[in-house]
Coordinates of N, CA, C and O in Angstrom, one line a residue:
X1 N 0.8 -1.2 0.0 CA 0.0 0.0 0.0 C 0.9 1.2 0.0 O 1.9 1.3 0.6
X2 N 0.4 2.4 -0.7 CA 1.2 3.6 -0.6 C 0.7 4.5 0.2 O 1.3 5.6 0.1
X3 N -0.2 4.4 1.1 CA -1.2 4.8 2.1 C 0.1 4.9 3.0 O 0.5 3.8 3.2
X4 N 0.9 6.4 3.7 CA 1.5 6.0 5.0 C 0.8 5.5 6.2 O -0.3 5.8 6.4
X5 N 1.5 4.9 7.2 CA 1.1 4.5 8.6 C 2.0 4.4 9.4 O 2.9 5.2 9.6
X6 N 1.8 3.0 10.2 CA 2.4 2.9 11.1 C 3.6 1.9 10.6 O 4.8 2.0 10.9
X7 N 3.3 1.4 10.1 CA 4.5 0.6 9.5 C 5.7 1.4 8.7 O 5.4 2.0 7.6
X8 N 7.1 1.3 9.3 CA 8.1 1.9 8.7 C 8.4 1.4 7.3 O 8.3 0.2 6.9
X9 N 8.9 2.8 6.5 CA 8.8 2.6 5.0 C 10.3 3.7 4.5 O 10.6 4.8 4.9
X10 N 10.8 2.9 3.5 CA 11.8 4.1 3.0 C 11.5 4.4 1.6 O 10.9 3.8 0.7
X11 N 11.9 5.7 1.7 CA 11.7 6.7 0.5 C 11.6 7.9 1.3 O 12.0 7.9 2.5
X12 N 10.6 9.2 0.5 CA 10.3 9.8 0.9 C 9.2 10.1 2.4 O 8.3 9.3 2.7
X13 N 9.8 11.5 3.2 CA 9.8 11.7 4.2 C 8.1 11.5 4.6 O 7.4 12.0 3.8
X14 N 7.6 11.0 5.4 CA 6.5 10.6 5.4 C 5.4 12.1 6.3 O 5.5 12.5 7.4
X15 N 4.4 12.5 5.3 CA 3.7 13.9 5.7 C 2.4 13.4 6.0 O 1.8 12.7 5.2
X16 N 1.8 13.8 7.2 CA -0.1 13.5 7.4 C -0.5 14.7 7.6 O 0.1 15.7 8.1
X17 N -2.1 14.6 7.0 CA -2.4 16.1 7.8 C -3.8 15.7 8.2 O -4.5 15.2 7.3
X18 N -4.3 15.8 9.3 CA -5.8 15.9 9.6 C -6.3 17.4 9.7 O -5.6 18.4 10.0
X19 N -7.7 17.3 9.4 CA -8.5 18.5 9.3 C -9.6 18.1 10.2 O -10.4 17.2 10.1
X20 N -9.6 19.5 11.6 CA -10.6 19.4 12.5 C -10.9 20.8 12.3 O -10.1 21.6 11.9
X21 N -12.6 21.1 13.0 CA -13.1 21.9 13.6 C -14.2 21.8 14.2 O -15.0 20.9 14.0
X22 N -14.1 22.8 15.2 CA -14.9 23.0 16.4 C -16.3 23.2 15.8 O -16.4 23.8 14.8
X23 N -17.6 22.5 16.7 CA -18.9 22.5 16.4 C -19.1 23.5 17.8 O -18.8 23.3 18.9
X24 N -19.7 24.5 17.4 CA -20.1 25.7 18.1 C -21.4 25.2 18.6 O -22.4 25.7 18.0
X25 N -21.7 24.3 19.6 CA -23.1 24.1 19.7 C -23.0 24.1 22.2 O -22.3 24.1 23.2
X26 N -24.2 24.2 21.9 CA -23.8 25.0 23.8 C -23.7 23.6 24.8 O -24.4 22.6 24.5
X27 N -22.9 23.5 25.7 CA -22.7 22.3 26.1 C -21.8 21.1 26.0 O -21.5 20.1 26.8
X28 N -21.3 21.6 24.6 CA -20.2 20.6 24.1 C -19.0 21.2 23.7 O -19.0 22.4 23.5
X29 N -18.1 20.6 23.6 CA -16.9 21.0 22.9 C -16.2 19.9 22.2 O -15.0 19.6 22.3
X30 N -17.6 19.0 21.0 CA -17.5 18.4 19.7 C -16.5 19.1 19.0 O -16.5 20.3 18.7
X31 N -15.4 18.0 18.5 CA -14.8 18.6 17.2 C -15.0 17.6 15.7 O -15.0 16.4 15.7
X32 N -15.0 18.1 15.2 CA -14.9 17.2 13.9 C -13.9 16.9 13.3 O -12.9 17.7 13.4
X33 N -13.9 15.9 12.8 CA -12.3 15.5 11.9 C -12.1 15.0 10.8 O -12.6 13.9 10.7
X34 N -11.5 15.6 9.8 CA -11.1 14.4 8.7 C -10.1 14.1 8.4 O -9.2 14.9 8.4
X35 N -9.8 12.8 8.0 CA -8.3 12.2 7.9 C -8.8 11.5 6.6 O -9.3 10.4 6.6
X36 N -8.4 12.3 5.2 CA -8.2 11.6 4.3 C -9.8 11.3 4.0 O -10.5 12.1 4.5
X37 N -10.5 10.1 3.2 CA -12.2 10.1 3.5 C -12.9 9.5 4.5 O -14.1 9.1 4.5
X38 N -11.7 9.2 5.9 CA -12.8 9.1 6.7 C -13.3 10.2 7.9 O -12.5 11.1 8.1
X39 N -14.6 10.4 8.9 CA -14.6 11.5 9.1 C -15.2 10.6 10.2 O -15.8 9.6 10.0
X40 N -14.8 11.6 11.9 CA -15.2 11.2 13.3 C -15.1 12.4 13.9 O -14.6 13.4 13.4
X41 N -15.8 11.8 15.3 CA -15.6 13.1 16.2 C -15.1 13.2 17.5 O -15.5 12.3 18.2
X42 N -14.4 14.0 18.1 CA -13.8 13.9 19.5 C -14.7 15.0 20.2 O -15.3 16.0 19.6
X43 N -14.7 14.6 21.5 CA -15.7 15.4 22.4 C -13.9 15.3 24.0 O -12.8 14.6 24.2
X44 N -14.7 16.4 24.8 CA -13.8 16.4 26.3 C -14.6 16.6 27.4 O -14.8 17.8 27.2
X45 N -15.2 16.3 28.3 CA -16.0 16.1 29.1 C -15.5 17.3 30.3 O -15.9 17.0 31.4
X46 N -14.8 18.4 30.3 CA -14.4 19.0 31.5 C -15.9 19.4 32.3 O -17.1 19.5 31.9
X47 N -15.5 19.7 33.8 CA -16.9 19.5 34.6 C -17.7 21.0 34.4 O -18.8 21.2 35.0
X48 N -17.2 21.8 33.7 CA -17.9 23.0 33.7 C -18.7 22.7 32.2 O -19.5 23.6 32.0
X49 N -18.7 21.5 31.2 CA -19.9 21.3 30.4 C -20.5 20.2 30.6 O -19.8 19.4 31.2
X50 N -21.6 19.9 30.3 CA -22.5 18.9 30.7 C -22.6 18.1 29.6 O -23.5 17.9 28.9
X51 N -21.3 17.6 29.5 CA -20.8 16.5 28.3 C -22.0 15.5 28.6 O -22.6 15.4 29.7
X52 N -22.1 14.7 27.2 CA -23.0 13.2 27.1 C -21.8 12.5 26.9 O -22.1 11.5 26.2
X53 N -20.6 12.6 27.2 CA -19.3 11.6 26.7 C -20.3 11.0 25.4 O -21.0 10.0 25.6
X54 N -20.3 11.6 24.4 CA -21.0 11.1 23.1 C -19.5 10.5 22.4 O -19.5 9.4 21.8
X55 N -18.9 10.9 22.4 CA -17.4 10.6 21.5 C -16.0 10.4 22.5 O -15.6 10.9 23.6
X56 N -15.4 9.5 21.7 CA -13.8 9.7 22.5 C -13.1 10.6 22.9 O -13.3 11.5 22.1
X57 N -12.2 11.2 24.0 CA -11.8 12.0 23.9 C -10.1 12.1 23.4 O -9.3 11.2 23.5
X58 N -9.9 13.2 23.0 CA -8.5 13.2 22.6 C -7.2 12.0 23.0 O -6.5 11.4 22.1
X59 N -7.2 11.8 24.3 CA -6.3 10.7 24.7 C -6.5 9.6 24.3 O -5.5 8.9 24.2
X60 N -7.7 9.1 24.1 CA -9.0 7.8 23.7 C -8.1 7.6 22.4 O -7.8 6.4 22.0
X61 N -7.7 8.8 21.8 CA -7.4 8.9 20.1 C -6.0 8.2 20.2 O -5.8 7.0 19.8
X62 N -5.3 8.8 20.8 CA -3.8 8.6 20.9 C -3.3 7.4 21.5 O -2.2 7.0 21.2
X63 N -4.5 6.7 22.5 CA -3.7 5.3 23.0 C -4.3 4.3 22.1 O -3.8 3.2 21.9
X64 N -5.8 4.8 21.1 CA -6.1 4.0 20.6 C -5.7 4.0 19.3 O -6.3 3.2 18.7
X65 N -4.4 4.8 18.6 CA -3.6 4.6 17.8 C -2.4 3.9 17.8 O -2.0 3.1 16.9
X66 N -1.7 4.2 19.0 CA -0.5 3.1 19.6 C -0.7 1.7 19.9 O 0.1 0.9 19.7
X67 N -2.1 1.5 20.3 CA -2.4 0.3 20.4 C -3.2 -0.4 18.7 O -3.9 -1.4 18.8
X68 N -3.1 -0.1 18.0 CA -3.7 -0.5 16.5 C -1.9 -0.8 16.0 O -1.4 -1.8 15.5
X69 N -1.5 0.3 16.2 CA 0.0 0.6 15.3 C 0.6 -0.7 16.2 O 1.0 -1.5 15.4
X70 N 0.7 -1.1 17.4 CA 1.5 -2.0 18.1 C 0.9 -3.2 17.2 O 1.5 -3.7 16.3
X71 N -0.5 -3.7 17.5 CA -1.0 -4.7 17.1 C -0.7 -5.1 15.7 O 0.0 -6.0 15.3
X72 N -1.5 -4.1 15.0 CA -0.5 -4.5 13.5 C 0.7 -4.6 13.4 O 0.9 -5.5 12.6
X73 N 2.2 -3.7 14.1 CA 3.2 -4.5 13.4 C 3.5 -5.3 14.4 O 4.6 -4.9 14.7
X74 N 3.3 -6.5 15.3 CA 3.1 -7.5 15.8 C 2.5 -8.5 14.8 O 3.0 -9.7 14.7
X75 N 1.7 -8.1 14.3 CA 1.0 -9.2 12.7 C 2.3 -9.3 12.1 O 3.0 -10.3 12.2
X76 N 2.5 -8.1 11.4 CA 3.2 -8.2 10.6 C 4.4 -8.6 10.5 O 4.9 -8.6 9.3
X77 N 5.3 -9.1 11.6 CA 6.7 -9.5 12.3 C 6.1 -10.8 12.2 O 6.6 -11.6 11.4
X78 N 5.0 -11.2 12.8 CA 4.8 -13.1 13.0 C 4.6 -13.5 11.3 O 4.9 -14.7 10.9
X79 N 4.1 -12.8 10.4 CA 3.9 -12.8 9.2 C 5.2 -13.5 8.3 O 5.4 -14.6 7.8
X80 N 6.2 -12.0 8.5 CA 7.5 -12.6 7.6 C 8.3 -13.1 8.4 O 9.5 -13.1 8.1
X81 N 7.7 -13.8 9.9 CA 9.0 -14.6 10.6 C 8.7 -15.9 10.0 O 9.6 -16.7 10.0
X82 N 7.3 -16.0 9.5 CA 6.4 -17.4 10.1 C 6.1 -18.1 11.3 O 6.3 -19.3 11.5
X83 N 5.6 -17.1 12.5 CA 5.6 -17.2 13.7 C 4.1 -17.3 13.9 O 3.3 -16.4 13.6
X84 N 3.6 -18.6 14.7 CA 2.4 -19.0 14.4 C 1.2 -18.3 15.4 O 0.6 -18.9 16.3
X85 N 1.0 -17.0 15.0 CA 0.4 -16.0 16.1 C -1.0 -16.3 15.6 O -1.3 -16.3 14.4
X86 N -2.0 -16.7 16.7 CA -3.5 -16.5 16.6 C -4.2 -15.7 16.6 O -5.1 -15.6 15.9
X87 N -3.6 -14.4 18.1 CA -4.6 -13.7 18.2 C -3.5 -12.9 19.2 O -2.9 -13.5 20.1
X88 N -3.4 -11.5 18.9 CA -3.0 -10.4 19.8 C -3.8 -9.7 20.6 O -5.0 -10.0 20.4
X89 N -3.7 -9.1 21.4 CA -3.9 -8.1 22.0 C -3.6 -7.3 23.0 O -2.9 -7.8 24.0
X90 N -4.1 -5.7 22.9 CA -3.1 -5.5 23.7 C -4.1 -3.9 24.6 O -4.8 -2.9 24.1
X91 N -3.8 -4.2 26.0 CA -4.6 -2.6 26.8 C -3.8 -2.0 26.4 O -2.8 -2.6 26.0
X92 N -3.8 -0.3 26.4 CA -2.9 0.5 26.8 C -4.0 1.7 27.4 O -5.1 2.1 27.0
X93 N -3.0 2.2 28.6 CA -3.2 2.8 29.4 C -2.8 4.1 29.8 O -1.6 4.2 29.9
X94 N -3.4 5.1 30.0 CA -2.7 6.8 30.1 C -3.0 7.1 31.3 O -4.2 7.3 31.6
X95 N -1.7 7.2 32.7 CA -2.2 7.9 34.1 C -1.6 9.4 33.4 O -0.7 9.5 32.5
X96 N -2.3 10.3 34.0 CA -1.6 11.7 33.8 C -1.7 11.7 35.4 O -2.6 11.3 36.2
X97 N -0.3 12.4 35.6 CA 0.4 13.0 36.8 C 0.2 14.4 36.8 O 0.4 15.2 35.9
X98 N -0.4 14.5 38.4 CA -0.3 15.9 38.9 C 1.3 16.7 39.0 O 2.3 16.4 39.7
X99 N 0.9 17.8 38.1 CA 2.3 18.9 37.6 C 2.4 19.6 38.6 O 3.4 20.3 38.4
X100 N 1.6 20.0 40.2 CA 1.5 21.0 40.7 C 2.4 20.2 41.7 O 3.1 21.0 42.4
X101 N 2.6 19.0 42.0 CA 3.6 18.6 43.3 C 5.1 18.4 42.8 O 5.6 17.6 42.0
X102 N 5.8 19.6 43.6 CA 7.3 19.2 43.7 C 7.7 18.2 43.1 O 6.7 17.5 43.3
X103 N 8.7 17.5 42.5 CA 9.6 16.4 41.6 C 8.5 15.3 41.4 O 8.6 14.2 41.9
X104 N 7.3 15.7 40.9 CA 5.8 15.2 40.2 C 6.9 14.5 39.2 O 7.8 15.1 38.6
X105 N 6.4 12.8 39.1 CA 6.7 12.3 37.8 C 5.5 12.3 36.3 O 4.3 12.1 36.1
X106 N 6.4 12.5 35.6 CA 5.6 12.9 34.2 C 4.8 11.7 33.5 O 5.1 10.5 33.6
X107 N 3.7 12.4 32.9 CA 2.3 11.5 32.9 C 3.2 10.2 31.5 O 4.0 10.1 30.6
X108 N 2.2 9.5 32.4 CA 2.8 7.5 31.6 C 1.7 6.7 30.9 O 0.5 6.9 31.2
X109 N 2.0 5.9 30.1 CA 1.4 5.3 29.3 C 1.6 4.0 29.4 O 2.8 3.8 29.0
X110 N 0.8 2.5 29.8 CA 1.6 1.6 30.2 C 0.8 0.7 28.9 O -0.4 1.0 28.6
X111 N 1.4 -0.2 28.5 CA 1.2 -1.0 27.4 C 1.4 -2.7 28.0 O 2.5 -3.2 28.5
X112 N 0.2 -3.3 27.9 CA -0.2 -4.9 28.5 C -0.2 -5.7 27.4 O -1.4 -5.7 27.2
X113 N 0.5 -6.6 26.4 CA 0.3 -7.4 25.4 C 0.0 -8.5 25.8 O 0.6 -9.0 26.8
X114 N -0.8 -9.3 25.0 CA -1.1 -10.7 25.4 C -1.0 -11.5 24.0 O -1.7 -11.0 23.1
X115 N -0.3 -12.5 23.6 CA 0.0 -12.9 22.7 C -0.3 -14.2 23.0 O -0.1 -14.9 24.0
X116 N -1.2 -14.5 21.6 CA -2.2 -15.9 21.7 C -1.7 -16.8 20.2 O -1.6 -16.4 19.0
X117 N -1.5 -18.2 20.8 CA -0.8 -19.3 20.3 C 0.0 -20.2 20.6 O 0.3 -20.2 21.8
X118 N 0.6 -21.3 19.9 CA 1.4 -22.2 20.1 C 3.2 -21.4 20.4 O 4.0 -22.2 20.1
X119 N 3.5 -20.6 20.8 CA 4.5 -19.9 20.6 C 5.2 -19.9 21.5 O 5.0 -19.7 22.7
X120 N 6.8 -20.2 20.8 CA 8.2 -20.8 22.2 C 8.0 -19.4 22.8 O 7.2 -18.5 22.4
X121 N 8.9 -19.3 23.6 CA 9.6 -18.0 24.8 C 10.6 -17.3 23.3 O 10.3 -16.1 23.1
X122 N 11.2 -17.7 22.6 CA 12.1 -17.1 21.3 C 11.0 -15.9 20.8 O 11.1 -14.7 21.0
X123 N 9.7 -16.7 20.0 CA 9.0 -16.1 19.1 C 8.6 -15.1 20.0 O 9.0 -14.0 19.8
X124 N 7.7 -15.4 21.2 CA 7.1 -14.0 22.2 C 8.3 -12.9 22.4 O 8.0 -11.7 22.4
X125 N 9.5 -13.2 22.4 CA 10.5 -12.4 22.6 C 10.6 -11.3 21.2 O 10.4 -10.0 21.2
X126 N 10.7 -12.1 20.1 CA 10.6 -11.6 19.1 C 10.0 -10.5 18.6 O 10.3 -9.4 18.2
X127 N 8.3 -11.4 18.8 CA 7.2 -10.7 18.5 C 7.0 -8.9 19.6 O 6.5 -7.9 19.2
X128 N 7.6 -9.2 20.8 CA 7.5 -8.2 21.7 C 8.3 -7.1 21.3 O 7.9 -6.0 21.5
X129 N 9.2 -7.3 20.8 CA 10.4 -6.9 20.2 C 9.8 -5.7 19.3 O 10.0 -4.5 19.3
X130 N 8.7 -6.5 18.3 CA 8.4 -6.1 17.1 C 7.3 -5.2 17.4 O 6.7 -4.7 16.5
X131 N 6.9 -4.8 18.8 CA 5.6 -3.9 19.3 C 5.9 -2.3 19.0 O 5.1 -1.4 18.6
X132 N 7.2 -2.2 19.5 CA 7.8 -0.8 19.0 C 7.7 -0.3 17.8 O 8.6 0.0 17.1
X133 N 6.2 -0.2 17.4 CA 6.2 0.5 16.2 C 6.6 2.2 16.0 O 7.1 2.9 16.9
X134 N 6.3 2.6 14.6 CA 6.2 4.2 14.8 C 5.8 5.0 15.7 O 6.5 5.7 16.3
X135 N 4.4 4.7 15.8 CA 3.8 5.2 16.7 C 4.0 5.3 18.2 O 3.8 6.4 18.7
X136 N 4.5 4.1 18.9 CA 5.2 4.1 20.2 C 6.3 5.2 20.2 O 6.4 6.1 21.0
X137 N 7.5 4.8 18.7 CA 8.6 5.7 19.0 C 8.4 7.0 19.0 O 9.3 7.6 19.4
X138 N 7.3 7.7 18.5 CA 7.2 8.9 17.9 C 6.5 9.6 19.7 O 6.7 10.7 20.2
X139 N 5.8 8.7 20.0 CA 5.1 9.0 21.8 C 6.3 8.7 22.7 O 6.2 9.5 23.6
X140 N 7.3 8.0 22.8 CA 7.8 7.7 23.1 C 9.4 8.7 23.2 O 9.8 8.9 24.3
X141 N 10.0 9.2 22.2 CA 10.9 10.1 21.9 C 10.5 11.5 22.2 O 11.4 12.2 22.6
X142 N 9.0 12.3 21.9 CA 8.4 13.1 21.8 C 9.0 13.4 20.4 O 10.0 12.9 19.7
X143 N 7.9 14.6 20.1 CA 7.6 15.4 18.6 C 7.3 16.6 18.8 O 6.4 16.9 19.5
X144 N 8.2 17.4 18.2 CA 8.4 19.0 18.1 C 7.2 19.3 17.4 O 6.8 18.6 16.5
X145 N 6.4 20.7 17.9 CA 5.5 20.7 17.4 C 5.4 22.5 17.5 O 5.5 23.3 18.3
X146 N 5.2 22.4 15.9 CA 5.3 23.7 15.4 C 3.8 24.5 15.6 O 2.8 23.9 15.1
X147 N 3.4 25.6 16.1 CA 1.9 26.3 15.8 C 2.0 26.9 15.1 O 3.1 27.4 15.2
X148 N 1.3 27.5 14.1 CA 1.4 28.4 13.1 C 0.2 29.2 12.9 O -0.8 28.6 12.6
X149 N 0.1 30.6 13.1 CA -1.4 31.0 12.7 C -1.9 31.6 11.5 O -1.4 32.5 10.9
X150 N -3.4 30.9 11.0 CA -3.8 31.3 9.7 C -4.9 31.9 10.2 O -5.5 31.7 11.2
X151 N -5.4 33.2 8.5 CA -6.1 34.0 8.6 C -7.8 33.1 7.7 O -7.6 32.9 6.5
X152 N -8.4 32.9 8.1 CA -9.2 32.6 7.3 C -10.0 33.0 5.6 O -10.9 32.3 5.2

């Protein structure tokens, strides 16, 4: 596929762009999104709106990408090992830490895989190996992040 993702690829430098905005409606703070043709929505529940938690929220997005990106290249490692994987899966988890306490440690993300099959202690080694996708490294390293403002 020429579709970028999570699976590492050489050639040219790999560019995404999602397109959100805010739905001005009273009570919520719905955003809309599109990525390419498909389109969802994120909601944030803070206590001063009277969210319906109708949609995921932001973080929802982000563990639920690390965990897709883990799982597939997990496939795809037992794939070209020929490693006889039945069935993955995997939690992942976001505590955010309180910034307001003195030598506060910084918010964590804990990742639980469970790997299903006939498979030695070698292959699980392997396969675990092969969880570190993009996506982990890119959460994982952090990403410089540029704001830029446009005029409508």
């Amino acid at each position: 596929s020429s579709r970028p993702g999570c699976v590492p690829r050489r050639g040219p430098p790999m560019v995404k762009t999602v397109k959100a905005s805010l739905v001005m409606e009273p009570g919520t703070l719905r955003t809309d999104v599109a990525v390419r043709h498909h389109r969802f929505s994120v909601d944030e529940a803070p206590p001063a709106y009277d969210s319906t938690d109708a949609f995921p929220d932001p973080y929802d997005y982000i563990l639920a990408g690390l965990a897709a990106c883990t799982l597939i290249s997990i496939r795809l490692s037992a794939e070209a090992k020929g490693i006889p994987l039945e069935r993955a899966e995997v939690d992942v988890s976001f505590e955010r830490r309180s910034r307001a306490e003195p030598g506060a440690q910084p918010d964590h993300i804990v990742r639980i895989i469970t790997l299903h099959g006939e498979l030695s202690d070698a292959e699980r080694q392997k396969l675990a190996r092969s969880a570190d996708c993009a996506a982990f490294k890119s959460l994982s390293t952090g990403i410089p992040i540029t704001t830029e403002s446009a005029t409508p």
